[in-house]
Coordinates of C-alpha atoms in Angstrom, one line a residue:
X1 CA 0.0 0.0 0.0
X2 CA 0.9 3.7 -0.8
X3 CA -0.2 5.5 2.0
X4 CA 1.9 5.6 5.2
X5 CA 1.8 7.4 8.3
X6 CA 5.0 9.7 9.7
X7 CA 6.8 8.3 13.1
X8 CA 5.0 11.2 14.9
X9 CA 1.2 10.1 13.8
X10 CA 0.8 13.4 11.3
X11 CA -1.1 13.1 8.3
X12 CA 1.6 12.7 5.4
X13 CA 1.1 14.7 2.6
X14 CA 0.2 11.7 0.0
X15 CA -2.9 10.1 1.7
X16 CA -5.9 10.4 0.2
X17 CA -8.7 12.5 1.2
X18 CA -11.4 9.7 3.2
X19 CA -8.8 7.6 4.9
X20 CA -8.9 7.3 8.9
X21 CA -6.1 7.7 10.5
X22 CA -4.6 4.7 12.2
X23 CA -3.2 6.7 14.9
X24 CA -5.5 9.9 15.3
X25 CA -3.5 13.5 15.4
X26 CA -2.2 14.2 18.8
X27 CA -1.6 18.2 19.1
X28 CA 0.0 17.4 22.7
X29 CA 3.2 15.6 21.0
X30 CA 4.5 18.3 19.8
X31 CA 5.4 20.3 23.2
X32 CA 7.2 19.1 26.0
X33 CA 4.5 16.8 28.5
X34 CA 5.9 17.2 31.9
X35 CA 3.8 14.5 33.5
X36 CA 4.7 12.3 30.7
X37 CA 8.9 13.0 31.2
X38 CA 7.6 12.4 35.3
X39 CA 6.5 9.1 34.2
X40 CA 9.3 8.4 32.3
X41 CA 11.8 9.5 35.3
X42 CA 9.8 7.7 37.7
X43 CA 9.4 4.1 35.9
X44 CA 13.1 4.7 35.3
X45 CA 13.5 5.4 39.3
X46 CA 11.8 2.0 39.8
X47 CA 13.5 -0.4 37.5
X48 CA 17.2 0.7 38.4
X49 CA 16.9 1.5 41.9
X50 CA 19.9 -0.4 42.6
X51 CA 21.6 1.7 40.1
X52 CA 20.5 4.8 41.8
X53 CA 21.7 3.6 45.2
X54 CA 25.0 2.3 43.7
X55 CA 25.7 5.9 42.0
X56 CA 24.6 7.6 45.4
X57 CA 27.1 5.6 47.3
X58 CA 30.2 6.0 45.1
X59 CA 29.2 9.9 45.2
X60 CA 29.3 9.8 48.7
X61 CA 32.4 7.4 48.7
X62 CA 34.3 10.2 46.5
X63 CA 32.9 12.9 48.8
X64 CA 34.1 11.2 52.2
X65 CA 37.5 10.5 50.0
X66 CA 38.0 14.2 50.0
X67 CA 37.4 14.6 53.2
X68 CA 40.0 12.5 54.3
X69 CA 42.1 13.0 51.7
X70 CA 42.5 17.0 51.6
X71 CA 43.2 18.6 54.4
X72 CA 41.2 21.2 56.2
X73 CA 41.6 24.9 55.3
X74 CA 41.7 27.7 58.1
X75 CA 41.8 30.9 57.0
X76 CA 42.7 34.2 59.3
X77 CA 42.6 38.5 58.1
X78 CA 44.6 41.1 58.9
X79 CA 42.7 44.3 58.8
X80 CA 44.4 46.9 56.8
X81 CA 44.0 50.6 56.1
X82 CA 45.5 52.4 53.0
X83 CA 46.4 56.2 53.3
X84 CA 44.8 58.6 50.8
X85 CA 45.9 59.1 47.3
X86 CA 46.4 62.8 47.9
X87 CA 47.6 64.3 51.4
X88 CA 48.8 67.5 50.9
X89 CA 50.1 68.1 54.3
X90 CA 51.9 65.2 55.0
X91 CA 53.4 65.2 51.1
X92 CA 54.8 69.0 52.4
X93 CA 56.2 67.3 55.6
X94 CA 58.3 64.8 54.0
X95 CA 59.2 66.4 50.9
X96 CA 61.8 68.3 52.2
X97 CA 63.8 65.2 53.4
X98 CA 62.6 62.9 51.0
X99 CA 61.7 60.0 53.7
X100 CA 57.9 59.4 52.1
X101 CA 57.9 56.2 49.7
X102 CA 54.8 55.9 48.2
X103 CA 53.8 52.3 46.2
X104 CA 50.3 52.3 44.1
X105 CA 47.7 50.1 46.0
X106 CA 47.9 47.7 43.6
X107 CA 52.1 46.9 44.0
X108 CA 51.3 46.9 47.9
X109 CA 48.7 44.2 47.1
X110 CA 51.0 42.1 45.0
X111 CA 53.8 42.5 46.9
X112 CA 52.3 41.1 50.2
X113 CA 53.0 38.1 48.5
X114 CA 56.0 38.7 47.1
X115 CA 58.3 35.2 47.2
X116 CA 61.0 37.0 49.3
X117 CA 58.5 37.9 51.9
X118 CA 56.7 34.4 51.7
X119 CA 59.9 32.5 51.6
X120 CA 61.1 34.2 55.1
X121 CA 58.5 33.6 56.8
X122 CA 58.5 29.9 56.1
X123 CA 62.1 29.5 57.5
X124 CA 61.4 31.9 60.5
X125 CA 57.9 30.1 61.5
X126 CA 59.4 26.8 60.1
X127 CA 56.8 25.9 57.9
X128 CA 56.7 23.1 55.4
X129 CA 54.6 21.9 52.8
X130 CA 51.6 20.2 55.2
X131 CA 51.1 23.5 56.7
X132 CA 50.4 25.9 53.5
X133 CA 47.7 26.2 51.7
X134 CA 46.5 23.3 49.1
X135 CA 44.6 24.3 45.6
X136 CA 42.8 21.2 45.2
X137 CA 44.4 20.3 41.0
X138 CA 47.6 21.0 42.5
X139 CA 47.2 18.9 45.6
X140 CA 45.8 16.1 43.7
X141 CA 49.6 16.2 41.4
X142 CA 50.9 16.4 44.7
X143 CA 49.3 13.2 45.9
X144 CA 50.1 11.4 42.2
X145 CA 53.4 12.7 42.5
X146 CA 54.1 11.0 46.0
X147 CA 52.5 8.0 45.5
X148 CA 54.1 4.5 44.8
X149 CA 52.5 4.1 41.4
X150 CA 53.6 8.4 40.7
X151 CA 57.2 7.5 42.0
X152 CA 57.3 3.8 39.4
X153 CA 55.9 6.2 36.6
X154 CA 59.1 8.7 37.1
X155 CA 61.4 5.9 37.3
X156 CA 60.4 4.7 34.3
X157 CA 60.3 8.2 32.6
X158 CA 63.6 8.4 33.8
X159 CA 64.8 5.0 33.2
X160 CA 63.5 5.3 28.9
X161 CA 64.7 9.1 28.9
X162 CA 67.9 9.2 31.2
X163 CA 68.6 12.6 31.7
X164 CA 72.5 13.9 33.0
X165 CA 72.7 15.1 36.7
X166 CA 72.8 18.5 36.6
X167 CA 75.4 20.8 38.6
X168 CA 72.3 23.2 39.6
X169 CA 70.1 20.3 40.8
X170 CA 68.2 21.9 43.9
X171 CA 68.5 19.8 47.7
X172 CA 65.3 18.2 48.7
X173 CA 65.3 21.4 51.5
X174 CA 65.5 24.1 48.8
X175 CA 62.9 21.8 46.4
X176 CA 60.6 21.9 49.4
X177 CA 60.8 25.1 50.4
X178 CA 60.3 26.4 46.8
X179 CA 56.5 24.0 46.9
X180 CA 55.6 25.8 50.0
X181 CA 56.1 29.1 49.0
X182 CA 54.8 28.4 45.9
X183 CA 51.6 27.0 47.4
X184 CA 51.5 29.8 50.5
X185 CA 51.4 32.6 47.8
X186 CA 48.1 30.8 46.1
X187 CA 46.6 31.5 50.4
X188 CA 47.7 34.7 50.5
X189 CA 45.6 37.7 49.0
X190 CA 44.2 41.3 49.8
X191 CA 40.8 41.9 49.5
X192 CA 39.5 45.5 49.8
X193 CA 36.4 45.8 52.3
X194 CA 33.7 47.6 50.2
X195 CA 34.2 51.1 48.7
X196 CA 36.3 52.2 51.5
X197 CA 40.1 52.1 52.3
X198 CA 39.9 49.5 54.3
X199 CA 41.2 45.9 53.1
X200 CA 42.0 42.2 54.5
X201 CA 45.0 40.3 54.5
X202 CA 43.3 37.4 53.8
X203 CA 45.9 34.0 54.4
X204 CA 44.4 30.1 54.0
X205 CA 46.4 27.3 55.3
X206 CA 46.4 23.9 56.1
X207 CA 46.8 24.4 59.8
X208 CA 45.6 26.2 62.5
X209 CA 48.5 28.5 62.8
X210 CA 47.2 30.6 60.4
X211 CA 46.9 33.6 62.2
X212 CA 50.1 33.3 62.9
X213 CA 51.2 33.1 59.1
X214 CA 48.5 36.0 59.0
X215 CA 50.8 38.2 60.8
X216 CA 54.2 37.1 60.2
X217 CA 53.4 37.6 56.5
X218 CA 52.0 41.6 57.4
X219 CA 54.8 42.6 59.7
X220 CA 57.9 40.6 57.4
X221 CA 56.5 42.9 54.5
X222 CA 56.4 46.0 56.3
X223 CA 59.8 45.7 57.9
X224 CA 60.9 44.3 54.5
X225 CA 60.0 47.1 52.8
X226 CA 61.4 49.5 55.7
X227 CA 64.3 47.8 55.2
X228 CA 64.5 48.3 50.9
X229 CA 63.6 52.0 51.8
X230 CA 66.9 51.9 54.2
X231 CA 68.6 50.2 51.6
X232 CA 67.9 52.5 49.0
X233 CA 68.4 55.9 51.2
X234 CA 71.7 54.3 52.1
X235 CA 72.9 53.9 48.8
X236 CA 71.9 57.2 47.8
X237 CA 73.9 58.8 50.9
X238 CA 77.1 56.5 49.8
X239 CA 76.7 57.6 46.1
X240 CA 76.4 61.1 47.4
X241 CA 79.0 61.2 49.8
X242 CA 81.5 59.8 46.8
X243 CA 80.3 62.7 44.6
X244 CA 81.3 65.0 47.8
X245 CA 84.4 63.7 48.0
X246 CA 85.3 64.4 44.2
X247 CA 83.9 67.4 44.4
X248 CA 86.2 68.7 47.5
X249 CA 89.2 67.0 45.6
X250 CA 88.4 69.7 42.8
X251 CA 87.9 72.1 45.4
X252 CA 91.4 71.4 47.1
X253 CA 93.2 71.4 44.0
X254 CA 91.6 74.4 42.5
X255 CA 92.4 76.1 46.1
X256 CA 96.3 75.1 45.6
X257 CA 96.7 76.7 42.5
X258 CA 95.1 80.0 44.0
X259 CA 97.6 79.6 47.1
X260 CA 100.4 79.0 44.9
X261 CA 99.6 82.4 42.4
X262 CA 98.7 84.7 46.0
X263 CA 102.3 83.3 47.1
X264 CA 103.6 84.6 44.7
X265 CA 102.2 87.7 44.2
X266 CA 102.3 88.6 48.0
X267 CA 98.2 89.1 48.1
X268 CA 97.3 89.1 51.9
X269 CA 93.8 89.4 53.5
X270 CA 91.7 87.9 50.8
X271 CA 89.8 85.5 52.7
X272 CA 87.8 85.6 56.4
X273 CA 89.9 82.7 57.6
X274 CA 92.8 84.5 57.3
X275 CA 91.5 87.6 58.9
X276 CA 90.1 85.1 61.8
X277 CA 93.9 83.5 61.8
X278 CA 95.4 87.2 62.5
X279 CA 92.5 88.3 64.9
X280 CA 93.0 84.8 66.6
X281 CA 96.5 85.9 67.5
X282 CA 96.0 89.6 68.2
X283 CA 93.4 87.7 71.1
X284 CA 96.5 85.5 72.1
X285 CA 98.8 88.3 72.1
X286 CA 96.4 90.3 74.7
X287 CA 96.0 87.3 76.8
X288 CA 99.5 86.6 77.2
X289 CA 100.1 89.9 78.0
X290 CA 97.3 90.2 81.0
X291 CA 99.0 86.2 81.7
X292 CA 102.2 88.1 82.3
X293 CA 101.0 91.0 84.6
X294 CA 98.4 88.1 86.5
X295 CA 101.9 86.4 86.7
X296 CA 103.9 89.4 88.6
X297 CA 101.2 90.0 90.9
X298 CA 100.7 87.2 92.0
X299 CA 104.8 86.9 92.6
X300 CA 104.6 90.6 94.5
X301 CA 101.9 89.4 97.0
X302 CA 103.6 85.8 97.4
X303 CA 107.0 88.3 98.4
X304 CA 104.5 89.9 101.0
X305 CA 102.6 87.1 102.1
X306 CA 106.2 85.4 103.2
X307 CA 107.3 88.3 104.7
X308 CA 103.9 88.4 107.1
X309 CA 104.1 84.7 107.7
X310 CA 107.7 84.8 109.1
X311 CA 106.5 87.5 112.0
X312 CA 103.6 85.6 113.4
X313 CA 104.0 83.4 116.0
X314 CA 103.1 79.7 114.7
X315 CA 101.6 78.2 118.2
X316 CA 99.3 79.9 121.0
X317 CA 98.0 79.0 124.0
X318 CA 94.2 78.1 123.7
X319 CA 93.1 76.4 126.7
X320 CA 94.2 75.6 130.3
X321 CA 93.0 73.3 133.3
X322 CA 93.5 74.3 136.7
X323 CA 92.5 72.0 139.8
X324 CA 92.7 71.8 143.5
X325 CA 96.2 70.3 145.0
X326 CA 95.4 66.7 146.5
X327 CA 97.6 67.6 149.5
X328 CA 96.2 70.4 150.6
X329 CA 92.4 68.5 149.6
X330 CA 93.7 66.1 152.3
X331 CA 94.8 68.6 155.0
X332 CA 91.4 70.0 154.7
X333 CA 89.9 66.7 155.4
X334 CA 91.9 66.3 158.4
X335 CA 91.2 69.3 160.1
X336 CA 87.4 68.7 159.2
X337 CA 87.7 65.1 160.9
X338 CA 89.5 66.8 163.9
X339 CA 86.6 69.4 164.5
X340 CA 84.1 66.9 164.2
X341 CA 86.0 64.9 167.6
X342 CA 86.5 68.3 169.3
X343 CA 83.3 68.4 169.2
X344 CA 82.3 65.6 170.7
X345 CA 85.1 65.8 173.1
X346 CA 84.2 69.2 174.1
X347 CA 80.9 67.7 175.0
X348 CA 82.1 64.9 177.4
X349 CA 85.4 67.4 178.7
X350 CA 85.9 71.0 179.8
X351 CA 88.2 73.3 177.9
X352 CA 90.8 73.4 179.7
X353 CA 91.0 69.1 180.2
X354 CA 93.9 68.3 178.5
X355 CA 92.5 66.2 175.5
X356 CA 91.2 69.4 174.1
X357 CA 93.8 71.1 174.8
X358 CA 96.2 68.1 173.1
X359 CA 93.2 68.2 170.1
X360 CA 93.5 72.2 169.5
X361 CA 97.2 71.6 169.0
X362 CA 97.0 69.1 166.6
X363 CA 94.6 71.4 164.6
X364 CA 96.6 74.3 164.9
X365 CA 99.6 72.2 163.5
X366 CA 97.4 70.9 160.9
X367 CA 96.4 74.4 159.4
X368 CA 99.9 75.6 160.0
X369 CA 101.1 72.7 156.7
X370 CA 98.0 73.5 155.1
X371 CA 98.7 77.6 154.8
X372 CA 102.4 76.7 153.7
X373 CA 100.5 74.0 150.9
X374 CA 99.4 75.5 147.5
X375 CA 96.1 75.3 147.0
X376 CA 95.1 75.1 142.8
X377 CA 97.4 73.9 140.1
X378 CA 97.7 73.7 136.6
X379 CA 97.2 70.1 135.3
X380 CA 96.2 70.0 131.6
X381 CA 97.1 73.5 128.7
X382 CA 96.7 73.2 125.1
X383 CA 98.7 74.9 122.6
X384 CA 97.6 75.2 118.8
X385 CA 98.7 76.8 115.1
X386 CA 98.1 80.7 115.2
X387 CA 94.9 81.4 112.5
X388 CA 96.2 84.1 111.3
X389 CA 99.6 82.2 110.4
X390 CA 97.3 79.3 108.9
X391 CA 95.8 81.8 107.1
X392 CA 99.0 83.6 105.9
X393 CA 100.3 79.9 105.2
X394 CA 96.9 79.1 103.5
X395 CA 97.2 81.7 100.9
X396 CA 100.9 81.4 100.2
X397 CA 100.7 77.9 99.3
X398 CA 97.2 78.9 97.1
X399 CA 99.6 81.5 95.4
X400 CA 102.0 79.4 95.1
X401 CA 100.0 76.9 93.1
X402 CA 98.5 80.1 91.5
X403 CA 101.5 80.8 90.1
X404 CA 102.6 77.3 88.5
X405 CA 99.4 77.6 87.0
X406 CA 99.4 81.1 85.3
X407 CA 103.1 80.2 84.2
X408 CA 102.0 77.2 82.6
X409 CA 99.4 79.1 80.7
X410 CA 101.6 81.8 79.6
X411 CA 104.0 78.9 78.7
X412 CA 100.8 77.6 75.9
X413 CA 100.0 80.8 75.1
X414 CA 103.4 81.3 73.8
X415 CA 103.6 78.5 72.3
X416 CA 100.2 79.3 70.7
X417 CA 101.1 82.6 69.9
X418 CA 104.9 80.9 67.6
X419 CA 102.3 78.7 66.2
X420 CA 99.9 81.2 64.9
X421 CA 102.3 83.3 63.8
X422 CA 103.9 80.2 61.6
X423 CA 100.4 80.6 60.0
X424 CA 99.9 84.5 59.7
X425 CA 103.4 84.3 58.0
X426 CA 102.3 81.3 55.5
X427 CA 98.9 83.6 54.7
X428 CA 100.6 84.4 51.7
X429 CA 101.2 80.9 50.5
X430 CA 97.3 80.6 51.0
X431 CA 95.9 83.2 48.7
X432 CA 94.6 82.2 45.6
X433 CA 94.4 83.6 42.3
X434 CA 92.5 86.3 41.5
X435 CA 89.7 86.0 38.4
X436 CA 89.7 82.5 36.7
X437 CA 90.8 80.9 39.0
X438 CA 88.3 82.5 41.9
X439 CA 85.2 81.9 39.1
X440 CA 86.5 78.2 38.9
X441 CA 86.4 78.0 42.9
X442 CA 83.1 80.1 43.3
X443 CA 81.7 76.9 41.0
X444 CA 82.9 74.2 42.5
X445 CA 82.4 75.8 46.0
X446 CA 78.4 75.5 45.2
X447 CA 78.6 72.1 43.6
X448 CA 80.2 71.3 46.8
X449 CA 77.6 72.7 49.3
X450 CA 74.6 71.7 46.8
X451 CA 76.1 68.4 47.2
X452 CA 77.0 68.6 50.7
X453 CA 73.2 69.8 51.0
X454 CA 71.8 66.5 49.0
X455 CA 74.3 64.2 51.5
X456 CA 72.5 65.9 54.7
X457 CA 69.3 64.8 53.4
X458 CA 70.0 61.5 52.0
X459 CA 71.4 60.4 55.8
X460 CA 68.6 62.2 57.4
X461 CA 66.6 60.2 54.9
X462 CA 68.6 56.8 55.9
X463 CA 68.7 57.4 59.3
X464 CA 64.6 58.0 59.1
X465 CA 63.4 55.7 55.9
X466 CA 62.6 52.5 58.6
X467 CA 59.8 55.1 60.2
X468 CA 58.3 56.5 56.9
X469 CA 54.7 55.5 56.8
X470 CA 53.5 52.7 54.8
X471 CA 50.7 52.8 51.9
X472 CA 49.0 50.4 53.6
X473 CA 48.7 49.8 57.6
X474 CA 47.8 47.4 60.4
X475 CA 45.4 48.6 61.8
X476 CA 43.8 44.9 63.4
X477 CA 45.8 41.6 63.7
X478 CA 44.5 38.3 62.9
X479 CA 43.3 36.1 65.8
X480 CA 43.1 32.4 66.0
X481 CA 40.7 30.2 63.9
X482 CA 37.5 29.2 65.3
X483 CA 37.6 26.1 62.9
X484 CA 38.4 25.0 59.5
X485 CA 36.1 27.1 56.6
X486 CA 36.9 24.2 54.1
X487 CA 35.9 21.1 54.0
X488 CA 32.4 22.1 54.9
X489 CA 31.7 18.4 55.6
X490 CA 27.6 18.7 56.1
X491 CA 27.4 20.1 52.6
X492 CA 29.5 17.8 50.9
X493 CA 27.2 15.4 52.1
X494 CA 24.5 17.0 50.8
X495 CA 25.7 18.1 47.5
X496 CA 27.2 14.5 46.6
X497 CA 23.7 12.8 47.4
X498 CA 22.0 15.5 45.4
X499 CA 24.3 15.1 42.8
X500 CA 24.4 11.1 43.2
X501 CA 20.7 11.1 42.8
X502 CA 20.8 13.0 40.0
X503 CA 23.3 11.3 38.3
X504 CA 21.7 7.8 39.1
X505 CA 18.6 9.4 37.4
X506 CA 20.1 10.6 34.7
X507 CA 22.0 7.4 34.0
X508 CA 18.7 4.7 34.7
X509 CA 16.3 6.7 32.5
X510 CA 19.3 6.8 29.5
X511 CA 19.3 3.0 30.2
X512 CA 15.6 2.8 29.9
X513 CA 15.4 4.4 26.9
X514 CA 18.2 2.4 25.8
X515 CA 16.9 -0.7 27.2
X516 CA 13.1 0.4 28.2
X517 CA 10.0 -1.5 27.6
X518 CA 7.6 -1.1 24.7
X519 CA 4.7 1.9 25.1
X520 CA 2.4 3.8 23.1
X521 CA 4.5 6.8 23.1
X522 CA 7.2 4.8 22.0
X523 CA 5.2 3.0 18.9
X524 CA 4.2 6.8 18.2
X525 CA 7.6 8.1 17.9
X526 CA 9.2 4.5 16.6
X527 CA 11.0 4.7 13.1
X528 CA 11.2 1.6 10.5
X529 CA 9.5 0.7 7.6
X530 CA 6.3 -0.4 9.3
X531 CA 3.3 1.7 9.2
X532 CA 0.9 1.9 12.7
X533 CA -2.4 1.7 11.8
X534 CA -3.8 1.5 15.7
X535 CA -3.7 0.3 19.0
X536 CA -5.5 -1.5 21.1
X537 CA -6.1 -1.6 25.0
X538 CA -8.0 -4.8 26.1
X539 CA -7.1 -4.0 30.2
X540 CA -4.8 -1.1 32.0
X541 CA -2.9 -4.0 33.5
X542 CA -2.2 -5.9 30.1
X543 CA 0.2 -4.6 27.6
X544 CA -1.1 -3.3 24.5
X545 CA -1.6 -5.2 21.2
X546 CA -0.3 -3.9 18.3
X547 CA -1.5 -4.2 15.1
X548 CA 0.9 -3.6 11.8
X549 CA 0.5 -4.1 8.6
X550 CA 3.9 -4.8 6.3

């Protein structure tokens, strides 16, 4: 038969007007039927759940593989501040000693994580490749690298291609310390906090130390480039101070030429030096003469001063002790004892018994000695230096030391005075000639201070350049890590089941298609070189019959 139907059940162009069609036109074929592609997915879902499951599970396998594969990423910021692009007051300040270094933002950024700043602080916080940061393509070479079947693979690389050792073949130290740094630098970045001035130091690493690395990294690069600014400000002052000494060579030679011509031409007086020189000496002259006049009066009053001292007595008599004679003490006691018994005598005899008279006797014989005994003596006198001879003595020996002094300085001022007048009579000698040779001199005399000038301010500049601001500015320091901000374990999770589910999906309903079983949408879209005429559906639960006709 002629007439055939198209695989999507349209009337083709050749049938004849009258004919049924065996599969009637269908407008809903020819957009996309979400409940039917439901249907699809979910008959798929059923037949291959295993498939799903399997998918979901190697997912998951590969995601927990990570986990324990990579290591955990910490991440700590330093907060920065960058000064403004225009500060007109503090550009005035530091122009005039040329301290200021200014770097664009963008170097500062770079530069942060620079290899020479990276590199040192690896070796000062003693890093190594486990504690740096890990960029997961990179890591994953790492691991290929390092493992047994990576190592057999090299071997045999090397083993078909043997290559010469080569005398700049880096140690294992220096190859490892070049990965780190490497891998450090892809941690390390400034980020710049909205609109503002303010950025992060922003450092990942592979360890919890970050915040260490955080700050090692900010204050190595600021002292780093405190250090280059030193650096450079030095070497300006050394090139600068060569320049000076070339110049005052000139200077110096051009000065001896002038000497020699005023030497010979007997010019005097031509420069201030010399006239300081000559009133230098007219000084010295004055002073020695005072020196000498100081010196003779001083002698005149030591003549007098001697003179004085020889006619005053050197000792007087300051003190003296007089006390009571002990003899004559002890006659007095006697004759007080003897009273005392007369006394008592008197009281038990008359005056004229003979025991008072025998006791009046011995009284009267006892005051007798006593009136012939001295009664005070002189035990203890002290004798001392006369003031006014210590005072004579005093000021002789003062102007005697006077005197040795003022003749030793009119000894150095006479010395002084032959020196400087060896240099007033070589003025002469120093005078220089007069036009071309002074214009020559007046030239080099201001390269020489211009660059005497530039020398001051490049070692003002040295000895300042490790305290000129930076661009950029701590202004916060990084703290420790709470915990790690990669792997974020619960999401993994998540993401590789969603994505294991959807790859199962995607996998079961391509093998349904592939593999599928036999349905009216099927038949409908089917091509060959059978035509459908219909279909027919005895039961829901019984697959259709098909009817075809070759």
């Amino acid at each position: 038969m002629n007439y055939k139907r198209d695989h999507i059940g349209l009337p083709n162009k050749t049938t004849p007007p009258g004919y049924a069609e065996a599969v009637p036109y269908d407008p809903a074929a020819e957009s996309f039927d979400p409940l039917g592609t439901l249907r699809v997915v979910g008959s798929a879902l059923r037949r291959y759940k295993l498939l799903v499951f399997s998918v979901v599970v190697a997912t998951l396998a590969m995601v927990a593989t990570y986990i324990i594969v990579w290591p955990s990423t910490y991440q700590a910021e330093v907060a920065l501040i960058a000064s403004a692009e225009r500060d007109a007051e503090r550009d005035n300040f530091y122009s005039t000693w040329a301290v200021f270094r200014r770097n664009q933002i963008n170097d500062e950024i770079v530069l942060f994580g620079s290899g020479p700043v990276l590199k040192e602080v690896v070796e000062d916080l003693g890093l190594t490749y486990d504690d740096v940061y890990h960029p997961p393509l990179r890591y994953a070479a790492y691991l290929w690298s390092e493992s047994a079947l990576g190592k057999a693979w090299r071997d045999f690389k090397d083993w078909v291609y043997p290559s010469e050792p080569s005398p700049f073949a880096l140690s294992e130290q220096e190859i490892e310390v070049g990965r780190a740094v490497k891998n450090f630098r892809d941690g390390v970045s400034v980020e710049q906090v909205g609109n503002s001035n303010v950025g992060l130091l922003v450092v990942r690493a592979s360890t919890p130390r970050v915040h260490e690395m955080a700050n090692a990294v900010a204050e190595t690069y600021l002292r780093q480039r405190r250090e280059t600014f030193k650096e450079e400000a030095m070497q300006a002052y050394t090139s600068l101070k060569t320049e000076v000494e070339k110049a005052h060579e000139e200077l110096t030679l051009v000065e001896r030429q002038m000497e020699q011509y005023f030497t010979e031409n007997d010019m005097l007086l031509m420069f201030e030096k010399d006239k300081i020189v000559i009133g230098h000496f007219e000084t010295l002259q004055a002073m020695h003469t005072q020196a000498n006049r100081d010196l003779a009066a001083m002698k005149t009053e030591l003549e007098a001063n001697g003179v004085l001292l020889a006619t005053v007595s050197q000792e007087v008599l300051s003190a003296r002790q007089v006390q009571k004679s002990p003899v004559y003490a002890a006659y007095e006691q006697q004759i007080a004892e003897l009273m005392v018994n007369r006394q008592i005598l008197s009281e038990r005899y008359q005056q004229s018994s003979p025991e008072i008279q025998d006791m009046d006797n011995r009284l009267a014989a006892l005051q007798q000695q006593m009136a012939e005994t001295t009664a005070d003596r002189t035990t203890v006198s002290s004798v001392v230096r006369s003031a006014e001879y210590e005072t004579l003595a005093a000021r002789q020996r003062e102007l005697q030391v006077k005197i040795a002094a003022k003749e030793t300085e009119v000894a150095q001022l006479a010395d002084e005075i032959v020196e400087k007048r060896v240099e007033i009579d070589k003025i002469p000698l120093k005078m220089k000639i007069s036009h071309d040779l002074g214009r020559t001199h007046q030239a080099l005399e201001r390269k020489y201070l211009l660059l005497l000038e530039r020398l001051m301010t490049a070692s003002v500049s040295a000895a300042t350049a490790a305290s000129a601001p930076a661009t950029l500015r701590i202004i916060e320091w990084a703290v420790p890590p709470e915990k790690p901000i990669a792997p974020n374990k619960k999401m993994l999770v998540i993401a590789g089941t969603i994505l294991g589910l959807l790859a199962g999906t995607a996998l079961a309903v391509l093998l349904d298609i592939r593999v599928g079983v036999l349905t009216n949408g099927r038949l409908s879209r089917r091509r060959g070189f059978a035509t459908i005429y219909a279909t027919v559906r005895s039961n829901a639960s019984i697959a259709p019959h098909i009817l075809t006709r070759g």
